[in-house]
Coordinates of C-alpha atoms and ligand atoms in Angstrom, one line a residue:
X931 CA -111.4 -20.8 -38.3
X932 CA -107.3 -21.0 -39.9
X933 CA -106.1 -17.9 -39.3
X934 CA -105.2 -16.1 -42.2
X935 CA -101.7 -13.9 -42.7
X936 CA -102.3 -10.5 -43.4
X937 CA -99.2 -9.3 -43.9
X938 CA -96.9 -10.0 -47.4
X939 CA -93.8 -11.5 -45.5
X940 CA -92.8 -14.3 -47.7
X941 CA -93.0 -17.4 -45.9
X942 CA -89.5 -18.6 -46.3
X943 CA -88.0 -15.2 -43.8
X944 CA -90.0 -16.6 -41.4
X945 CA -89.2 -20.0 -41.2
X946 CA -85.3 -19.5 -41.5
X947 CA -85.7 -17.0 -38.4
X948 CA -88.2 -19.4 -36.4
X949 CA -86.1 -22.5 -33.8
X950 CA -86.9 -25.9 -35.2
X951 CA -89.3 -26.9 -32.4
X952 CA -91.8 -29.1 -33.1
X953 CA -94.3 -27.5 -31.8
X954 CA -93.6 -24.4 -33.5
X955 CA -95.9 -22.7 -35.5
X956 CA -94.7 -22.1 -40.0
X957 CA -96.9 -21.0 -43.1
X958 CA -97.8 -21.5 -46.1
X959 CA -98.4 -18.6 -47.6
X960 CA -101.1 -17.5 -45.8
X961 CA -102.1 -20.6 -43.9
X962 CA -101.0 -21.1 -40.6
X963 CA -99.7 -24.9 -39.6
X964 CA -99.7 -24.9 -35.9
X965 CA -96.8 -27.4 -35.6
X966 CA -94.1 -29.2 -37.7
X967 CA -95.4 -32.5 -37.7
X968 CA -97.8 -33.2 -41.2
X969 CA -100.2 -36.0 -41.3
X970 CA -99.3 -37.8 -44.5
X971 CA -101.5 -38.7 -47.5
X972 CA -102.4 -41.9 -47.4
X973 CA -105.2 -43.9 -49.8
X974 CA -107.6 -46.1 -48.6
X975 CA -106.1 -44.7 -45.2
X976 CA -106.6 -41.0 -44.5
X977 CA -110.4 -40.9 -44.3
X978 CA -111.8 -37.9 -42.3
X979 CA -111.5 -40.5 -39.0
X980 CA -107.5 -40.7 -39.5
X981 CA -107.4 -36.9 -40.4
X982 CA -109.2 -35.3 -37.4
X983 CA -107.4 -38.3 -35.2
X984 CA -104.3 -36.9 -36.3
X985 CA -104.9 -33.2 -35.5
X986 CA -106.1 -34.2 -32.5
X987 CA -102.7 -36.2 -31.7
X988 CA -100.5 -33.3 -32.8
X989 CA -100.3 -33.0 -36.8
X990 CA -100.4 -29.3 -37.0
X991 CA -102.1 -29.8 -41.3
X992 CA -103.7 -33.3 -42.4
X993 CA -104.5 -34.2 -45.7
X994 CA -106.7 -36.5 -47.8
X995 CA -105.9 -39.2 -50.1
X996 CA -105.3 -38.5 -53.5
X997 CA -108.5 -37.9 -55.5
X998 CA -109.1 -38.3 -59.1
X999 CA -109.6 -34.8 -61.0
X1000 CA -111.2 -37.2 -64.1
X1001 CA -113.7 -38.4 -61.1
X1002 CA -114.8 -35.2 -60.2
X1003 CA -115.3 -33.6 -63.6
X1004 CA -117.4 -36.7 -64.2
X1005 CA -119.2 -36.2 -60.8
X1006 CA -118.5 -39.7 -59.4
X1007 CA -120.2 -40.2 -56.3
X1008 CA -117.3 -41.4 -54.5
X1009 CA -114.6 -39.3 -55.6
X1010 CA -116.9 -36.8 -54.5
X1011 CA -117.3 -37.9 -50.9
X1012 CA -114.1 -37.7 -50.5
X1013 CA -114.4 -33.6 -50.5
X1014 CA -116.4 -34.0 -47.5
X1015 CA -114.2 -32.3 -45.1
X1016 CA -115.1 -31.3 -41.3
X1017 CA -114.0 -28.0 -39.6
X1018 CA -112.3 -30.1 -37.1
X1019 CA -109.6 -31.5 -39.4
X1020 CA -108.2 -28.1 -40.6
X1021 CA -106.0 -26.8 -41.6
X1022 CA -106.6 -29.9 -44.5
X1023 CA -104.9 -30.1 -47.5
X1024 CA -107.2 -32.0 -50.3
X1025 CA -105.1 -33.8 -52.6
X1026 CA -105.8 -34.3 -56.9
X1027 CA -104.1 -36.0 -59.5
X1028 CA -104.5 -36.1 -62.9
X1029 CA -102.1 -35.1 -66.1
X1030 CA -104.6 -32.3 -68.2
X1031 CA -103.8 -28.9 -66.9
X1032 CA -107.6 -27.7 -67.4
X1033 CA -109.2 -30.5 -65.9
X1034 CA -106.7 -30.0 -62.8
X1035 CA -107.8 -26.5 -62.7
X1036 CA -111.5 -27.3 -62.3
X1037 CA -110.7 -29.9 -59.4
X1038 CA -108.7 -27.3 -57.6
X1039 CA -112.0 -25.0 -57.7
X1040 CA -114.3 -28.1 -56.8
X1041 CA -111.8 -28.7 -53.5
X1042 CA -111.5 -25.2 -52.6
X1043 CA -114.9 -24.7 -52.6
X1044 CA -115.4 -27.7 -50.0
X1045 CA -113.8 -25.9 -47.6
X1046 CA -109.8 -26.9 -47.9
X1047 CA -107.3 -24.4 -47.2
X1048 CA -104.6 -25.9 -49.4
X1049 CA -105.0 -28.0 -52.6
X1050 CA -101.7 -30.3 -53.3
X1051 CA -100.8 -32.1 -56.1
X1052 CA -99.7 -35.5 -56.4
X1053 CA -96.9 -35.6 -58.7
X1054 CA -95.3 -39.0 -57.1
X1055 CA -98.0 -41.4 -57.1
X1056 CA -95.8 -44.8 -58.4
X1057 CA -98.4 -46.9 -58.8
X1058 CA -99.0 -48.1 -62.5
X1059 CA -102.9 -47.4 -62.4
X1060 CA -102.1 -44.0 -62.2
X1061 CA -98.5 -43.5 -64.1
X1062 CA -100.1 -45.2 -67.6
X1063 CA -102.3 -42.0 -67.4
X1064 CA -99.7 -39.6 -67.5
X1065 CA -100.4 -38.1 -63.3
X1066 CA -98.7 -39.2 -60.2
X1067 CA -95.0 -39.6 -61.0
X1068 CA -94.6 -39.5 -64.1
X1069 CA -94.8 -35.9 -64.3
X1070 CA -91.3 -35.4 -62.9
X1071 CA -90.0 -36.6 -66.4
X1072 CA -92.6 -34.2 -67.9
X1073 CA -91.3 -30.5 -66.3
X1074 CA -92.9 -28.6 -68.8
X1075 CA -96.2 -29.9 -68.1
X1076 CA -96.0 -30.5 -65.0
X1077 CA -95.6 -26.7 -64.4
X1078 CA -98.1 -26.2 -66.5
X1079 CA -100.3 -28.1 -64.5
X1080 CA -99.3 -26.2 -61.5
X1081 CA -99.6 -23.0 -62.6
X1082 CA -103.3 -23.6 -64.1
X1083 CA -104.2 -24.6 -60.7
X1084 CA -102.7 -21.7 -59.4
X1085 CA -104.9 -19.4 -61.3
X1086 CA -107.6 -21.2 -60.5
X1087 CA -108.0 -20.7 -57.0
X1088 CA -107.0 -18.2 -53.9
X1089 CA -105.9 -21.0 -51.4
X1090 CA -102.2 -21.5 -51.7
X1091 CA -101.7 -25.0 -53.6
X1092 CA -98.5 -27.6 -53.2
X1093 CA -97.3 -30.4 -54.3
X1094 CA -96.2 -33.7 -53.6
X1095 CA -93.1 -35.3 -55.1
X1096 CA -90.7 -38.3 -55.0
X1097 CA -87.0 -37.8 -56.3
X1098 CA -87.8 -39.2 -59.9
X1099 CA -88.7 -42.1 -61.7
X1100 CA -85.6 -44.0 -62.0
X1101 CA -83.4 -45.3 -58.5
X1102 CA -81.0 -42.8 -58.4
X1103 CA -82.6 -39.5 -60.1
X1104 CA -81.9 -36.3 -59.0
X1105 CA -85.1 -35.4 -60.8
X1106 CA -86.6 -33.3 -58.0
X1107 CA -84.1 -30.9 -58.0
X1108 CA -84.5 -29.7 -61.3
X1109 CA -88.2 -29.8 -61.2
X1110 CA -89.2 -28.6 -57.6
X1111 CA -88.1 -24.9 -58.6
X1112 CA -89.8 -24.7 -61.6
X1113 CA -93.4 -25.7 -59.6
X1114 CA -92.5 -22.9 -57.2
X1115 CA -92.2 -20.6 -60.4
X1116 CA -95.5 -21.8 -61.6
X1117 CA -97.0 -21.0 -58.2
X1118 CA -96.4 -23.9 -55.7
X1119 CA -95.9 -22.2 -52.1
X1120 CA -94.9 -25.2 -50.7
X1121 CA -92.8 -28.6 -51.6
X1122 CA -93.3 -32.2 -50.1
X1123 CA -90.5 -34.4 -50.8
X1124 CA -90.4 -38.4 -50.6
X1125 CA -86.9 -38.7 -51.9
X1126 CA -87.6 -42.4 -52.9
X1127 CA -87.7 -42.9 -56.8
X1128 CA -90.6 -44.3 -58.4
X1129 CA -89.3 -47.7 -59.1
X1130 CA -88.6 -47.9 -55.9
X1131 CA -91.9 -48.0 -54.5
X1132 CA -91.2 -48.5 -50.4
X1133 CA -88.1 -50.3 -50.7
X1134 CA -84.7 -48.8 -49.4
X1135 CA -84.9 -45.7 -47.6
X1136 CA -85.8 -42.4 -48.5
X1137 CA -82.0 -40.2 -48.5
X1138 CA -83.1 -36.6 -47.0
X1139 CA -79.8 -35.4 -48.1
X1140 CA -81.9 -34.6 -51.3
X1141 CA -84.4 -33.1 -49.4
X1142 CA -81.6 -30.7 -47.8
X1143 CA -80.4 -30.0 -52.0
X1144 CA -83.7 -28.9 -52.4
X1145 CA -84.5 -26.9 -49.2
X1146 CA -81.2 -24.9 -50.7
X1147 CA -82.7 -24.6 -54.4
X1148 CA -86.1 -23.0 -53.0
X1149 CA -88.0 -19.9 -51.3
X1150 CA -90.5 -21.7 -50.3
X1151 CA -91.2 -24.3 -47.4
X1152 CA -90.6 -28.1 -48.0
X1153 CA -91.8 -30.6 -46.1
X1154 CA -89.8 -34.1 -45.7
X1155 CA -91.5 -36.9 -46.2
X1156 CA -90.4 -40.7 -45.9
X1157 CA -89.2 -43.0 -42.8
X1158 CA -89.9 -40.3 -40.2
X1159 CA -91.2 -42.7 -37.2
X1160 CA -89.6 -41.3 -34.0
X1161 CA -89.3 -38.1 -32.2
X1162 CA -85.3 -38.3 -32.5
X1163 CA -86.1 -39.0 -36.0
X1164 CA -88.0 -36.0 -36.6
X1165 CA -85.8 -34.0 -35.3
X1166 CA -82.7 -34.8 -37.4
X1167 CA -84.2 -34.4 -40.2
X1168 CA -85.7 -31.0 -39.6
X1169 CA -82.2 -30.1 -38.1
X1170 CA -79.7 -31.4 -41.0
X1171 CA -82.3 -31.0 -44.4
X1172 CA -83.2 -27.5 -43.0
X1173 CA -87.1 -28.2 -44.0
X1174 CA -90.2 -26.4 -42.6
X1175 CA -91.8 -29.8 -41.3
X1176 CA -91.8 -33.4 -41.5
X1177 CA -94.6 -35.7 -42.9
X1178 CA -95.5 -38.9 -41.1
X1179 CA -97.1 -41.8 -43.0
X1180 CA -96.8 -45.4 -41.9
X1181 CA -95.8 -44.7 -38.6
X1182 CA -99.2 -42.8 -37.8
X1183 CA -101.5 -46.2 -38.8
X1184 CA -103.0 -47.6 -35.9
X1185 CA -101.0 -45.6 -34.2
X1186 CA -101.9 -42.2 -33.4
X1187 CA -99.2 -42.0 -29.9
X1188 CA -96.1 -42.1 -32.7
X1189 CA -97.6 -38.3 -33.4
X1190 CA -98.0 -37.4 -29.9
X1191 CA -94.5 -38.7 -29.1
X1192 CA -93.0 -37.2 -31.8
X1193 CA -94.4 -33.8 -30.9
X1194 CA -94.3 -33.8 -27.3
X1195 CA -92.3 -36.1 -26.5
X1196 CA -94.7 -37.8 -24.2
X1197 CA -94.0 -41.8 -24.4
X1198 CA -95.5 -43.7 -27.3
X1199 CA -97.2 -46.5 -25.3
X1200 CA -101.1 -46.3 -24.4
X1201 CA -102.9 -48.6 -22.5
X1202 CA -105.2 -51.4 -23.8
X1203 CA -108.5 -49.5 -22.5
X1204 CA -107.1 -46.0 -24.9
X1205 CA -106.2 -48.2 -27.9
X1206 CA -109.6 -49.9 -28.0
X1207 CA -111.2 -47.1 -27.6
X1208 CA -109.5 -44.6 -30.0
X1209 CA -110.5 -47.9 -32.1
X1210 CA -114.1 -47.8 -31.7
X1211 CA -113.9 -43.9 -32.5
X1212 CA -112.0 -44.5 -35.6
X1213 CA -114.9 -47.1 -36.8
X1214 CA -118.0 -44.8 -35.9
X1215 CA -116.2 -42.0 -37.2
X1216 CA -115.9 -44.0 -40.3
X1217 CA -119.2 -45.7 -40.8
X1218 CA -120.8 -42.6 -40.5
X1219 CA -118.3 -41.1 -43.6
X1220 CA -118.5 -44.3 -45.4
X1221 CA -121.3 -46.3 -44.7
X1222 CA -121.5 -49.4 -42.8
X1223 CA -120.9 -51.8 -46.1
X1224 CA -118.1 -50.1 -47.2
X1225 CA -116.6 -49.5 -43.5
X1226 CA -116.5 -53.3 -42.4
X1227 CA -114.4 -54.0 -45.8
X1228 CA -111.8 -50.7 -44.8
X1229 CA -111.8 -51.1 -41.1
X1230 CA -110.6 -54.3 -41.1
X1231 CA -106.9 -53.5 -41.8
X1232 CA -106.8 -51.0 -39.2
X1233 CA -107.4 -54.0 -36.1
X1234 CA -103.8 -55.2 -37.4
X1235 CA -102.8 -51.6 -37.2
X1236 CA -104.1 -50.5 -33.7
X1237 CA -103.9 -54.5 -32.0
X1238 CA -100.6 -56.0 -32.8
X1239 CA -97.0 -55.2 -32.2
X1240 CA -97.4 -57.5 -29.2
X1241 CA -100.5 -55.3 -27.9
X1242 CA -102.7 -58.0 -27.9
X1243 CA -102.3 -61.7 -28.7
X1244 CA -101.8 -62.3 -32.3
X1245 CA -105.1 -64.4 -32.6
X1246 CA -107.5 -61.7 -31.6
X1247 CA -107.5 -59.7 -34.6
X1248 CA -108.0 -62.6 -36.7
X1249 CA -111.0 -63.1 -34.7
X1250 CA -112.1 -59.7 -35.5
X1251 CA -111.5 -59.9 -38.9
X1252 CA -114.0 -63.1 -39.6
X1253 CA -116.6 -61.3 -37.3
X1254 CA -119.2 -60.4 -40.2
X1255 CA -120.7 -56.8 -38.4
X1256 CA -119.2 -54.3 -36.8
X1257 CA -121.3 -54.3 -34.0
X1258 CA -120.0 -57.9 -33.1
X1259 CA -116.4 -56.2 -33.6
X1260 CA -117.4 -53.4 -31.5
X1261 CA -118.8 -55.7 -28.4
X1262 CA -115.6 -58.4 -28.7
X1263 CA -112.9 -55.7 -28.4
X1264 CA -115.1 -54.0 -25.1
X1265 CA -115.4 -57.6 -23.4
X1266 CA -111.4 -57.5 -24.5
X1267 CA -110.6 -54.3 -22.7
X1268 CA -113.7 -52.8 -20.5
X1269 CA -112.7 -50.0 -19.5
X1270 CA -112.6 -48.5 -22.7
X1271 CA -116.3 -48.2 -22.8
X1272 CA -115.9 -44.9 -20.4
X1273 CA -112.6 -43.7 -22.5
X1274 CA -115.0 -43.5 -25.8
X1275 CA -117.8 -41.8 -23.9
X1276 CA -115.2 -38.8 -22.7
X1277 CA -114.0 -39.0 -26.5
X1278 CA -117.3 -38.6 -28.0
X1279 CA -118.4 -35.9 -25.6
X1280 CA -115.2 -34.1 -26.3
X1281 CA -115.8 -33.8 -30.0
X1282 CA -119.7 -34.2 -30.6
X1283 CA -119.8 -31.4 -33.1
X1284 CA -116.7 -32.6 -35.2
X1285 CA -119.0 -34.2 -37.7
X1286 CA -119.8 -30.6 -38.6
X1287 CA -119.8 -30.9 -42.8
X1288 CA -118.7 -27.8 -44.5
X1289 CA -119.4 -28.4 -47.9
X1290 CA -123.5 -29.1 -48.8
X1291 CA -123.3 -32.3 -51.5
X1292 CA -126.1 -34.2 -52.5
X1293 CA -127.2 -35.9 -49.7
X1294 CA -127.0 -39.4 -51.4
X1295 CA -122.7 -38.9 -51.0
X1296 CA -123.2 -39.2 -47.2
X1297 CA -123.0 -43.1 -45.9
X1298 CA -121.6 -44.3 -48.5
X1299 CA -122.0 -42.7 -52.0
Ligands
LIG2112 C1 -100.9 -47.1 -48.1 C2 -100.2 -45.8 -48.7 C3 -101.0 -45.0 -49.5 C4 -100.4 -43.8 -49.9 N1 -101.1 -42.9 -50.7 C5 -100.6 -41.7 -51.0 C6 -101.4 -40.7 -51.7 O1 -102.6 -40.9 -51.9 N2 -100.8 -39.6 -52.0 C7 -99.4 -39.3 -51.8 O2 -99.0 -38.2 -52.1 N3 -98.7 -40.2 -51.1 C8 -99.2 -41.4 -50.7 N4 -98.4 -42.3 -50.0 C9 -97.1 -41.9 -49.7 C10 -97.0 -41.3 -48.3 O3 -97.7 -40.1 -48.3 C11 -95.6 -41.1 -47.8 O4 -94.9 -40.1 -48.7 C12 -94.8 -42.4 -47.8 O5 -95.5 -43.4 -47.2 C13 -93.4 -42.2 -47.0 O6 -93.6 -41.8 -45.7 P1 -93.6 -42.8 -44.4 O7 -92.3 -43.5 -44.4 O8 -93.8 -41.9 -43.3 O9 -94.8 -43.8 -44.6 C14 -99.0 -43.5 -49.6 C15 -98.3 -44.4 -48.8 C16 -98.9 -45.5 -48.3 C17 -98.1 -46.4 -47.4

């Protein structure tokens, strides 16, 4: 269970009185995030396989990929699965996008009825796909709506609900500033920042001296998001933006040590026999949320991800990648690394109940919906 706050202390008096440490524990509102280290939202990347690995490595909250509020009113089996959320991965944020206030509104109540504690909204998607509809990031040049969004949701549920921002639309814009304390008016009790513009996209850096402007502007706790890939790195920018905790994105794919090192400061580099075998975890995890069609097709981005930066040779996961089942994938990476067979079978039995479902959907969702 996430421990609930009983008592009406406003989350900010806490924070400002608690030391930075990483492992600290903060709130939001009346959620409890066991450390300052957040799992970031990723698409077609933070399945429930990448969330529960990351709560497991040290993210004190996890979240989902952005999911479609138009796809859940319309009751699209796959936006659906994606509210399938396990009492392992919380406390999990489940995050919506979408531009009409009302149809937000019944999305929120759709995810907190799945079992999320907090429900964010993506106001930073840049992707065109999603900006030619009005959501994503294209509500930071929208304010009035954009808190109108925020505060439908607001009504519409009891969990506490955030969102998710980049600094504006244009390189440059100071956008954020103006518009992040008019969502916490409308009811956001918390604030990520990616202080990238839209136009941007990944280019440059993200400039956490923004994210400092708007720790100052709000009572509420912000969370920095954006190049955070180190422990020393984390730590400077909780110390000089002054915000409640830092997201990790990129950093985490394939690479689940980044977020133990950055927490505990234990060194990044597994062996062979761990990485294979948090691996083969990640792909049964995944085949049983998606299905084995839809699995092979993800998973095969994430042997990059978990094999290269000189951990194995370069050829290998090209190999894996032209393997046509995962079984053959599974039975070339344990002739790669043996002894990983024995690190997976102490991994399952450590969490054979995690694929504990807390919301009941139509059973046609599950494997691949
Ligand atoms: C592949 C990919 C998918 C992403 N999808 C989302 C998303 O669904 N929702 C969101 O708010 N941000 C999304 N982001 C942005 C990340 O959450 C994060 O803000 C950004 O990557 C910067 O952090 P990093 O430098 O730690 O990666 C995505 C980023 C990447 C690389």
């Amino acid at each position: 269970m996430v421990a609930r706050r009983k008592d009406n202390v406003k989350a900010a008096d806490t924070i400002s009185a608690m030391p930075v440490g990483l492992r600290s524990e903060w709130w939001i509102a009346d959620v409890r995030v066991p450390t300052r280290l957040v799992l970031a939202p990723m698409a077609g990347v933070s399945v429930q396989a990448f969330r529960r690995q990351g709560r497991r490595f040290g993210a004190g909250l996890v979240c989902s990929e952005m999911v479609s509020c138009a796809g859940l009113h319309h009751g699209n089996e796959r936006t659906l699965g994606y509210l399938r959320i396990s009492s392992e991965e919380r406390p999990l944020a489940v995050q919506i996008f979408g531009s009409e206030p009302a149809l937000m509104a019944e999305a929120a109540g759709m995810v907190e009825d799945a079992g999320a504690d907090l429900v964010d909204i993506n106001f930073g998607c840049p992707v065109r796909k999603v900006t030619k509809t009005g959501a994503g990031a294209t509500l930071l040049d929208d304010p009035e709506r954009a808190a109108r969004i925020v505060s439908a949701v607001a009504e519409a549920v009891a969990v506490p609900v955030t969102v998710k921002m980049r600094r504006g639309l244009e390189n440059g814009s100071r956008a954020c500033l103006e518009v992040g304390p008019r969502l916490v008016e409308a009811g956001a009790a918390a604030l990520t920042l990616h202080p990238r513009s839209a136009k941007q996209m990944y280019t440059g850096t993200a400039d956490h001296s923004l994210t400092a402007e708007l720790v100052e502007r709000v009572d509420v706790p912000v969370i920095a998001s954006g190049d955070v890939t180190s422990r020393a790195r984390a730590q400077a920018v909780l110390e000089t933006t002054g915000c409640a905790a830092v997201m990790v994105g990129r950093a985490a794919q394939g690479n689940p040590w980044a977020l133990r090192e950055i927490v505990d400061e234990e060194p990044a580099e597994p062996t062979r026999e761990e990485i294979v075998a948090e691996l083969l975890l990640f792909m049964r995890e995944t085949v049983r949320e998606l299905g084995d069609h839809r699995a092979t097709g993800f998973l095969k981005k994430f042997y990059g991800w978990y094999l290269g930066g000189g951990r194995f040779p370069r050829p290998f996961k090209q190999e894996l990648v032209q393997l046509a089942t995962l079984d053959e994938v599974e039975t070339r990476l344990l002739a790669a690394a043996p002894g990983a067979a024995e690190v997976l079978a102490r991994l399952e039995a450590e969490h054979e109940h995690g694929d504990e479902v807390l919301l009941d959907l139509p059973i046609s969702i599950y494997g691949g919906g």
